[in-house]
Short mmCIF file of C-alpha atoms in Angstrom, two decimals:
data_model
loop_
_atom_site.label_atom_id
_atom_site.label_comp_id
_atom_site.label_asym_id
_atom_site.label_seq_id
_atom_site.Cartn_x
_atom_site.Cartn_y
_atom_site.Cartn_z
CA MET Y 1 59.43 127.19 188.16
CA PHE Y 2 62.18 125.02 186.69
CA LEU Y 3 59.77 122.10 186.32
CA PHE Y 4 57.19 124.38 184.73
CA TRP Y 5 59.82 125.58 182.27
CA LYS Y 6 60.91 122.01 181.49
CA SER Y 7 57.33 120.95 180.90
CA LEU Y 8 56.81 123.50 178.11
CA ASN Y 9 57.56 122.77 174.49
CA ASN Y 10 59.34 125.32 172.27
CA PHE Y 11 56.12 127.05 171.28
CA GLY Y 12 55.00 127.28 174.92
CA LYS Y 13 58.37 128.66 175.98
CA ALA Y 14 58.29 131.26 173.22
CA ILE Y 15 54.78 132.36 174.20
CA PHE Y 16 55.76 132.53 177.88
CA LEU Y 17 58.86 134.66 177.20
CA ILE Y 18 57.02 136.90 174.72
CA LEU Y 19 54.21 137.53 177.21
CA PHE Y 20 56.75 138.23 179.94
CA SER Y 21 58.58 140.70 177.66
CA ILE Y 22 55.31 142.46 176.85
CA LEU Y 23 54.53 142.70 180.57
CA VAL Y 24 57.95 144.29 181.14
CA ILE Y 25 57.27 146.77 178.32
CA PHE Y 26 53.99 147.79 179.96
CA LEU Y 27 55.73 148.13 183.33
CA SER Y 28 58.37 150.25 181.63
CA GLU Y 29 55.68 152.42 180.06
CA VAL Y 30 54.31 153.29 183.52
CA ARG Y 31 57.84 153.51 184.94
CA ALA Y 32 57.23 150.59 187.29
CA ASP Y 33 60.19 148.60 186.07
CA PHE Y 34 62.78 150.31 188.26
CA LEU Y 35 63.42 147.26 190.47
CA LEU Y 36 64.28 145.04 187.51
CA ARG Y 37 66.18 147.85 185.78
CA ASN Y 38 68.24 148.70 188.84
CA ALA Y 39 68.97 145.05 189.59
CA ILE Y 40 70.30 144.41 186.08
CA ASP Y 41 72.04 147.77 186.04
CA THR Y 42 73.81 147.13 189.36
CA VAL Y 43 75.18 143.82 188.11
CA SER Y 44 75.95 144.74 184.52
CA VAL Y 45 77.59 148.18 184.85
CA PRO Y 46 80.70 146.95 186.75
CA ILE Y 47 81.08 144.11 184.24
CA ALA Y 48 80.67 146.55 181.36
CA GLN Y 49 83.29 148.76 183.02
CA LEU Y 50 85.67 145.79 183.15
CA PHE Y 51 85.02 144.88 179.51
CA HIS Y 52 85.45 148.48 178.45
CA GLY Y 53 88.83 148.70 180.19
CA VAL Y 54 90.03 145.40 178.76
CA SER Y 55 88.84 146.17 175.23
CA ARG Y 56 90.58 149.57 175.44
CA ARG Y 57 93.85 147.84 176.38
CA VAL Y 58 93.41 145.24 173.63
CA LEU Y 59 92.85 147.96 171.06
CA GLU Y 60 95.88 149.89 172.30
CA VAL Y 61 98.05 146.77 172.06
CA GLY Y 62 96.61 146.04 168.62
CA THR Y 63 97.39 149.55 167.44
CA PHE Y 64 100.92 149.32 168.87
CA VAL Y 65 101.63 145.95 167.25
CA GLY Y 66 100.23 147.19 163.97
CA SER Y 67 102.53 150.21 164.08
CA ILE Y 68 105.83 148.37 164.76
CA GLY Y 69 106.55 147.84 161.07
CA SER Y 70 106.24 151.49 160.28
CA LEU Y 71 108.21 152.76 163.30
CA ASN Y 72 111.55 153.01 161.47
CA ARG Y 73 110.01 154.93 158.62
CA GLU Y 74 108.17 157.15 161.05
CA ASN Y 75 111.39 157.81 162.98
CA LYS Y 76 113.11 159.22 159.90
CA LEU Y 77 110.08 161.24 159.08
CA LEU Y 78 109.92 162.59 162.60
CA GLU Y 79 113.57 163.62 162.54
CA SER Y 80 112.97 165.71 159.48
CA ARG Y 81 109.86 167.15 161.04
CA VAL Y 82 111.72 168.20 164.20
CA GLU Y 83 113.56 170.81 162.18
CA ILE Y 84 110.33 172.16 160.78
CA LEU Y 85 108.71 172.13 164.20
CA GLU Y 86 111.56 174.10 165.74
CA SER Y 87 110.97 176.84 163.24
CA GLN Y 88 107.28 176.76 164.05
CA GLU Y 89 107.83 177.09 167.77
CA ALA Y 90 107.56 180.83 167.69
CA ARG Y 91 104.29 180.59 165.85
CA VAL Y 92 102.95 178.09 168.39
CA GLU Y 93 103.59 180.56 171.19
CA GLU Y 94 101.60 183.12 169.29
CA LEU Y 95 98.78 180.65 168.72
CA THR Y 96 98.79 179.73 172.40
CA LEU Y 97 98.21 183.34 173.28
CA GLU Y 98 95.43 183.56 170.71
CA ASN Y 99 93.92 180.35 172.05
CA ASP Y 100 93.88 181.77 175.59
CA GLN Y 101 92.14 184.84 174.30
CA LEU Y 102 89.52 182.78 172.50
CA ARG Y 103 88.92 180.66 175.56
CA SER Y 104 88.34 183.69 177.70
CA GLN Y 105 85.97 185.07 175.07
CA LEU Y 106 84.07 181.82 175.16
CA SER Y 107 83.80 182.11 178.94
CA LEU Y 108 85.09 178.55 179.18
CA LYS Y 109 86.96 179.53 182.28
CA GLN Y 110 83.67 180.17 183.95
CA LYS Y 111 83.69 176.45 184.60
CA GLU Y 112 85.35 177.25 187.91
CA GLY Y 113 81.91 178.43 188.93
CA TYR Y 114 80.33 175.08 188.07
CA THR Y 115 80.05 172.10 190.31
CA MET Y 116 81.26 169.13 188.36
CA LEU Y 117 81.58 165.40 188.62
CA ASP Y 118 83.91 163.25 186.55
CA ALA Y 119 82.50 160.08 185.03
CA ARG Y 120 83.75 157.28 182.85
CA VAL Y 121 82.00 156.06 179.71
CA VAL Y 122 81.38 152.34 180.22
CA ALA Y 123 79.10 151.36 177.35
CA ARG Y 124 77.34 152.49 174.22
CA GLU Y 125 73.94 151.83 172.75
CA PRO Y 126 73.87 148.21 171.53
CA ALA Y 127 72.05 148.85 168.26
CA GLY Y 128 74.39 151.73 167.43
CA VAL Y 129 71.53 153.79 166.00
CA VAL Y 130 70.77 156.24 168.78
CA ARG Y 131 73.79 158.18 169.96
CA VAL Y 132 73.70 157.37 173.65
CA VAL Y 133 76.46 156.34 176.05
CA THR Y 134 76.30 154.94 179.58
CA ILE Y 135 78.42 156.53 182.32
CA ASP Y 136 79.40 155.01 185.66
CA ARG Y 137 77.76 157.71 187.82
CA GLY Y 138 74.13 157.66 188.81
CA GLU Y 139 71.53 158.74 191.30
CA GLN Y 140 73.77 157.75 194.21
CA ASP Y 141 76.36 160.27 193.02
CA GLY Y 142 73.85 163.09 192.77
CA ILE Y 143 73.24 162.87 189.04
CA THR Y 144 69.80 163.92 187.89
CA GLU Y 145 68.16 164.11 184.49
CA LYS Y 146 68.99 166.97 182.09
CA MET Y 147 72.40 167.73 183.53
CA PRO Y 148 74.84 168.88 180.83
CA VAL Y 149 77.87 166.73 180.09
CA VAL Y 150 81.18 168.11 178.80
CA VAL Y 151 84.79 167.11 178.25
CA SER Y 152 88.02 168.94 179.14
CA ASP Y 153 87.62 172.70 179.02
CA GLY Y 154 83.93 172.84 178.30
CA LEU Y 155 83.42 171.05 175.02
CA LEU Y 156 79.79 170.01 174.92
CA VAL Y 157 79.08 166.27 174.80
CA GLY Y 158 75.38 166.04 175.58
CA TYR Y 159 73.04 165.78 178.54
CA VAL Y 160 71.88 163.17 181.03
CA ARG Y 161 68.83 161.44 179.63
CA ASP Y 162 68.04 158.66 182.14
CA VAL Y 163 69.40 158.04 185.60
CA TYR Y 164 69.73 154.68 187.37
CA SER Y 165 71.10 154.09 190.84
CA LYS Y 166 74.72 153.56 189.77
CA SER Y 167 74.77 154.70 186.16
CA ALA Y 168 73.22 157.17 183.78
CA ARG Y 169 72.61 157.40 180.07
CA VAL Y 170 73.89 160.43 178.22
CA SER Y 171 72.37 161.56 174.94
CA LEU Y 172 75.12 162.91 172.72
CA ILE Y 173 74.50 166.12 170.80
CA LEU Y 174 74.89 164.03 167.62
CA ASP Y 175 71.51 162.47 168.34
CA PRO Y 176 68.74 164.03 166.22
CA THR Y 177 66.42 164.15 169.22
CA VAL Y 178 68.79 166.57 171.01
CA GLU Y 179 68.45 170.26 170.21
CA VAL Y 180 71.08 172.66 171.52
CA PRO Y 181 70.24 176.38 171.55
CA SER Y 182 73.46 177.88 170.22
CA LYS Y 183 74.96 181.01 168.78
CA LEU Y 184 77.73 181.85 166.40
CA GLN Y 185 80.57 183.18 168.49
CA GLN Y 186 81.65 185.89 166.02
CA SER Y 187 78.31 187.25 164.85
CA ARG Y 188 76.34 186.42 168.05
CA ALA Y 189 73.49 185.13 165.88
CA ASP Y 190 71.31 182.48 167.50
CA GLY Y 191 70.35 179.14 166.03
CA ILE Y 192 69.60 175.56 166.96
CA VAL Y 193 72.20 172.82 166.63
CA LYS Y 194 70.93 169.29 166.26
CA GLY Y 195 72.15 165.94 165.04
CA GLN Y 196 71.48 164.87 161.50
CA GLU Y 197 69.50 161.73 160.84
CA LEU Y 198 71.11 158.64 162.40
CA GLY Y 199 73.73 160.76 164.14
CA GLN Y 200 75.75 161.44 161.01
CA GLY Y 201 76.93 164.91 161.96
CA LEU Y 202 75.63 168.22 163.29
CA ILE Y 203 73.64 170.90 161.60
CA MET Y 204 72.86 174.43 162.79
CA ASP Y 205 69.45 175.59 161.74
CA LEU Y 206 67.38 178.77 162.16
CA ILE Y 207 70.29 181.15 161.56
CA PRO Y 208 68.79 184.46 160.40
CA GLN Y 209 69.28 185.08 156.69
CA GLY Y 210 71.16 188.38 156.98
CA VAL Y 211 73.91 187.02 159.22
CA GLU Y 212 77.35 186.51 157.75
CA VAL Y 213 78.49 182.96 158.47
CA ALA Y 214 81.96 181.82 157.51
CA ARG Y 215 83.81 178.53 157.61
CA ASN Y 216 85.52 177.80 160.96
CA ASN Y 217 83.26 180.19 162.87
CA LEU Y 218 82.91 178.93 166.43
CA VAL Y 219 79.51 177.72 167.64
CA VAL Y 220 78.82 177.91 171.37
CA THR Y 221 75.78 177.27 173.53
CA SER Y 222 73.60 180.33 173.98
CA GLY Y 223 72.25 179.46 177.41
CA ILE Y 224 68.63 179.58 176.25
CA GLY Y 225 66.57 176.74 177.71
CA ASP Y 226 67.01 174.88 180.94
CA ILE Y 227 69.65 172.29 180.05
CA PHE Y 228 72.83 173.84 178.68
CA PRO Y 229 74.63 176.81 180.26
CA SER Y 230 76.05 179.43 177.91
CA GLY Y 231 79.57 179.41 176.55
CA LEU Y 232 80.14 175.68 176.00
CA LEU Y 233 81.88 174.96 172.72
CA VAL Y 234 79.72 172.93 170.32
CA GLY Y 235 81.84 172.93 167.15
CA TYR Y 236 82.99 174.79 164.08
CA VAL Y 237 81.13 175.82 160.93
CA GLN Y 238 82.09 173.65 157.98
CA ALA Y 239 79.68 174.66 155.24
CA VAL Y 240 76.86 177.19 154.89
CA TYR Y 241 73.61 176.66 153.00
CA ARG Y 242 71.83 179.82 151.89
CA GLU Y 243 68.72 179.86 149.77
CA PRO Y 244 67.55 183.22 148.42
CA ASN Y 245 63.90 182.79 149.38
CA ALA Y 246 64.40 181.11 152.71
CA ILE Y 247 63.98 182.95 156.01
CA PHE Y 248 66.81 181.07 157.66
CA GLN Y 249 70.13 179.62 156.63
CA LYS Y 250 71.74 176.38 157.72
CA ALA Y 251 75.30 175.35 158.42
CA ASP Y 252 77.11 172.04 158.77
CA ILE Y 253 78.93 171.92 162.07
CA LEU Y 254 82.06 169.92 162.81
CA PRO Y 255 81.74 168.76 166.45
CA ALA Y 256 84.48 169.89 168.81
CA VAL Y 257 84.45 166.47 170.48
CA ASP Y 258 85.61 163.18 168.99
CA PHE Y 259 82.60 161.12 170.03
CA ASP Y 260 84.17 157.83 169.01
CA ARG Y 261 86.98 158.26 171.52
CA LEU Y 262 84.94 159.37 174.51
CA GLU Y 263 86.33 157.94 177.74
CA LEU Y 264 86.23 160.47 180.53
CA VAL Y 265 83.48 163.04 180.70
CA THR Y 266 82.40 165.66 183.21
CA VAL Y 267 78.84 166.12 184.37
CA ILE Y 268 77.97 169.69 185.31
CA THR Y 269 75.89 169.11 188.42
CA GLY Y 270 75.27 172.78 189.14
CA TYR Y 271 75.78 176.13 187.43
CA MET S 1 74.87 127.05 180.59
CA ILE S 2 78.02 127.54 178.50
CA ILE S 3 75.89 128.96 175.73
CA ILE S 4 74.28 131.49 178.08
CA LEU S 5 77.74 132.50 179.31
CA ILE S 6 78.98 132.96 175.74
CA GLY S 7 75.85 135.01 175.07
CA LEU S 8 76.54 137.24 178.07
CA VAL S 9 80.14 137.78 177.01
CA LEU S 10 78.88 138.76 173.54
CA CYS S 11 76.42 141.21 175.14
CA PHE S 12 79.22 143.02 176.91
CA LEU S 13 81.43 142.95 173.82
CA GLN S 14 78.51 144.43 171.88
CA ILE S 15 78.30 147.50 174.10
CA THR S 16 82.01 148.00 174.79
CA PHE S 17 84.43 146.50 172.26
CA VAL S 18 82.38 146.59 169.05
CA PRO S 19 81.56 150.33 169.10
CA GLN S 20 85.20 151.16 169.84
CA VAL S 21 86.38 149.13 166.87
CA ALA S 22 83.62 150.20 164.52
CA GLY S 23 83.65 153.91 165.38
CA PRO S 24 80.95 155.71 163.40
CA ALA S 25 80.59 152.76 161.01
CA ILE S 26 77.71 150.31 161.10
CA VAL S 27 78.11 147.92 164.01
CA ILE S 28 77.53 144.21 163.73
CA ASP S 29 74.92 142.77 166.12
CA LEU S 30 76.96 140.00 167.72
CA VAL S 31 74.10 138.91 169.94
CA ALA S 32 71.62 138.57 167.08
CA VAL S 33 74.19 136.72 165.01
CA PHE S 34 74.84 134.22 167.80
CA ILE S 35 71.15 133.75 168.64
CA LEU S 36 70.20 133.18 165.01
CA THR S 37 73.07 130.81 164.38
CA TRP S 38 72.47 128.82 167.55
CA SER S 39 68.75 128.73 166.94
CA MET S 40 69.21 127.34 163.44
CA ILE S 41 71.71 124.67 164.34
CA ARG S 42 70.35 123.63 167.72
CA GLY S 43 66.67 124.51 167.61
CA GLY S 44 64.74 127.01 169.68
CA ASN S 45 65.02 125.39 173.10
CA GLU S 46 68.29 127.06 174.15
CA ALA S 47 68.12 129.98 171.74
CA LEU S 48 64.85 131.25 173.24
CA LEU S 49 66.33 131.55 176.70
CA LEU S 50 69.57 132.90 175.25
CA GLY S 51 67.69 135.60 173.35
CA PHE S 52 65.57 136.58 176.32
CA ILE S 53 68.49 136.81 178.76
CA CYS S 54 70.73 138.70 176.32
CA GLY S 55 67.88 141.11 175.61
CA LEU S 56 67.38 141.74 179.30
CA ILE S 57 71.10 142.39 179.88
CA LEU S 58 71.28 144.82 176.95
CA SER S 59 68.07 146.64 177.85
CA PRO S 60 69.52 149.13 180.37
CA PHE S 61 72.04 150.25 177.75
CA SER S 62 69.45 150.70 175.03
CA THR S 63 67.16 153.65 174.44
CA LEU S 64 64.23 151.39 173.67
CA HIS S 65 61.67 150.73 176.37
CA PHE S 66 62.75 148.04 178.78
CA GLY S 67 61.47 144.73 177.42
CA PHE S 68 61.66 145.42 173.69
CA LEU S 69 65.07 143.81 173.18
CA PRO S 70 64.14 140.58 175.05
CA LEU S 71 60.96 140.48 172.97
CA PHE S 72 62.76 140.95 169.66
CA TYR S 73 65.55 138.49 170.42
CA THR S 74 63.03 135.90 171.65
CA LEU S 75 60.98 136.36 168.48
CA ILE S 76 63.91 135.93 166.11
CA ALA S 77 65.14 132.94 168.11
CA PHE S 78 61.74 131.30 167.79
CA GLY S 79 61.19 132.26 164.17
CA SER S 80 64.58 131.14 162.98
CA SER S 81 64.29 127.84 164.85
CA LEU S 82 61.26 126.88 162.76
CA VAL S 83 63.65 125.70 160.09
CA THR S 84 66.85 124.28 161.54
CA ALA S 85 70.15 123.70 159.82
CA ASP S 86 69.61 119.95 159.86
CA HIS S 87 66.60 120.45 157.60
CA MET S 88 68.69 122.32 155.10
CA GLN S 89 72.00 120.57 155.38
CA GLN S 90 71.88 120.06 151.65
CA LEU S 91 70.77 123.62 150.94
CA PRO S 92 73.23 126.12 152.43
CA TRP S 93 71.80 128.97 150.39
CA VAL S 94 68.40 128.44 151.97
CA ARG S 95 70.02 128.62 155.40
CA ILE S 96 71.71 131.91 154.53
CA ALA S 97 68.48 133.27 153.10
CA TRP S 98 66.57 132.19 156.21
CA ALA S 99 69.12 133.94 158.43
CA GLY S 100 68.80 137.02 156.21
CA VAL S 101 65.03 136.97 156.59
CA TRP S 102 65.30 137.08 160.38
CA CYS S 103 67.98 139.76 160.29
CA PHE S 104 65.53 141.76 158.18
CA VAL S 105 62.69 141.09 160.63
CA LEU S 106 64.89 142.28 163.50
CA GLU S 107 65.82 145.48 161.67
CA LEU S 108 62.19 146.12 160.77
CA MET S 109 61.08 145.68 164.37
CA LEU S 110 63.86 147.97 165.58
CA TYR S 111 62.99 150.62 162.99
CA LEU S 112 59.28 150.58 163.80
CA THR S 113 59.98 150.79 167.52
CA TYR S 114 62.33 153.74 167.05
CA VAL S 115 59.83 155.56 164.87
CA PHE S 116 56.90 154.94 167.23
CA SER S 117 59.07 156.14 170.14
CA GLY S 118 59.45 159.45 168.33
CA TYR S 119 62.95 158.96 166.93
CA PRO S 120 63.24 160.93 163.68
CA ALA S 121 64.36 158.34 161.14
CA THR S 122 63.04 158.09 157.62
CA ILE S 123 62.61 154.62 156.19
CA GLY S 124 64.93 155.45 153.30
CA GLY S 125 67.68 156.87 155.47
CA TYR S 126 67.42 154.13 158.06
CA GLY S 127 67.14 151.42 155.44
CA LEU S 128 70.09 152.55 153.36
CA HIS S 129 72.44 153.69 156.09
CA THR S 130 71.68 151.25 158.88
CA ALA S 131 69.30 148.38 158.23
CA LEU S 132 70.59 147.15 154.89
CA PRO S 133 74.33 147.27 155.71
CA ARG S 134 73.77 145.67 159.10
CA MET S 135 71.54 142.99 157.61
CA LEU S 136 74.28 142.12 155.14
CA ILE S 137 76.97 142.16 157.83
CA ASN S 138 74.92 140.00 160.20
CA THR S 139 73.91 137.52 157.50
CA GLY S 140 77.50 137.30 156.29
CA ALA S 141 78.68 136.69 159.84
CA ILE S 142 76.06 133.97 160.33
CA THR S 143 77.21 132.30 157.13
CA ILE S 144 80.80 132.29 158.37
CA ILE S 145 80.28 131.27 161.99
CA THR S 146 77.63 128.60 161.42
CA PRO S 147 80.27 125.89 160.77
CA VAL S 148 82.12 127.01 163.94
CA CYS S 149 78.92 126.77 165.98
CA MET S 150 78.15 123.37 164.49
CA LEU S 151 81.58 122.21 165.63
CA LEU S 152 80.88 123.64 169.09
CA ARG S 153 77.52 121.87 169.13
CA ASP S 154 79.11 118.57 168.14
CA THR S 155 81.85 118.98 170.75
CA LEU S 156 79.29 119.73 173.48
CA SER S 157 77.17 116.74 172.41
CA HIS S 158 80.28 114.54 172.34
CA GLN S 159 81.23 115.65 175.87
CA THR S 160 77.70 114.91 177.06
CA VAL S 161 77.84 111.40 175.54
CA ILE S 162 81.23 110.76 177.13
CA GLY S 163 79.89 112.05 180.46
CA ILE S 164 76.89 109.70 180.26
CA LYS S 165 79.07 106.71 179.34
CA HIS S 166 81.47 107.51 182.16
CA HIS S 167 78.55 107.77 184.57
CA ASP S 168 77.18 104.41 183.36
CA SER S 169 80.51 102.63 183.74
CA THR S 170 80.95 103.88 187.30
#
């Protein structure tokens, strides 16, 4: 093989590699590429995990070093803010109570009824176009396709798109190919939340025209369809678009999850 | 071998470090930048294998069908090697333009593959928000790192010559 490779000129090598790539694409099309996929996946995921951990530490150190100069100024600022915060303590208690009430309304505590599996985000899509992340749990851990993925108390992240032996790819709800049947928590009106083109935000479509939609209304999953259970928090309404002659209205949604800081996620394996 | 190792390190940086730094902004394609640069200064021989292997490593993390990334990286490695830096030593602007052409070809291939796979991206949206900025970033990066890679190439060649001389003398 090595001698064959050495005997080829540049053009021959290019043709050989291009033909090989096309063969792999065909194998992939008929899903016969699993051996190659799993082999590369098994080797590359632990390395990606290592790189992810190291790059996280490097960024943390970088952020810390960058902040040293402003620490003194921040200290003075913080001292003055302590006084303000003390006065706000009472209000925080009130908000905590309100928060608990909202959570119970959202049925987020139903997550005790779910079977869940924690996973770590180890990589992201290389081209950065499609909003997909790779997690370090796969078929061997009981992950199957179309399982919902959340963070913390039930904030919706996305769903499992592809599963390999030791890893899985998760499509984020920011991706325009993902549609989440949702409802407005206050008005109970249904709609569909999906990513805007190139993952630049979320939009809720198909909201009936007569429904009153206000800024900061909560959007939760409706449970329609076979992927997402009901009551998972999707985001908050940011802006509403009404047109007099349209049947439906649209709303910009601010996601509840910071997708750029995703590290630990939870896969709902049963509900 | 060293070049392949550097390529592999760049692959893993591409899927871990770069997205964390860039956040929602356009991400540079480190692998494409390195392949194009290496291909132009050293010719296609190493760049072809580099492109193919990097494409294979990145494939499981991509949403494209397995095999598309090796194909694209191999193609740009071959295409860009048709005119090497030695040919245009006197014409740096041609070198930058040539790198830009292959960055454009890569973006075009990616766009077409996404669209044919059913990904909803309009040519205007994709072009303005993704392809054009990334093309500029990649081409700019190639312009900057080409001298560094040339130095690396010269160092590697120098080491090889020393190694051969040492072998001869013993």
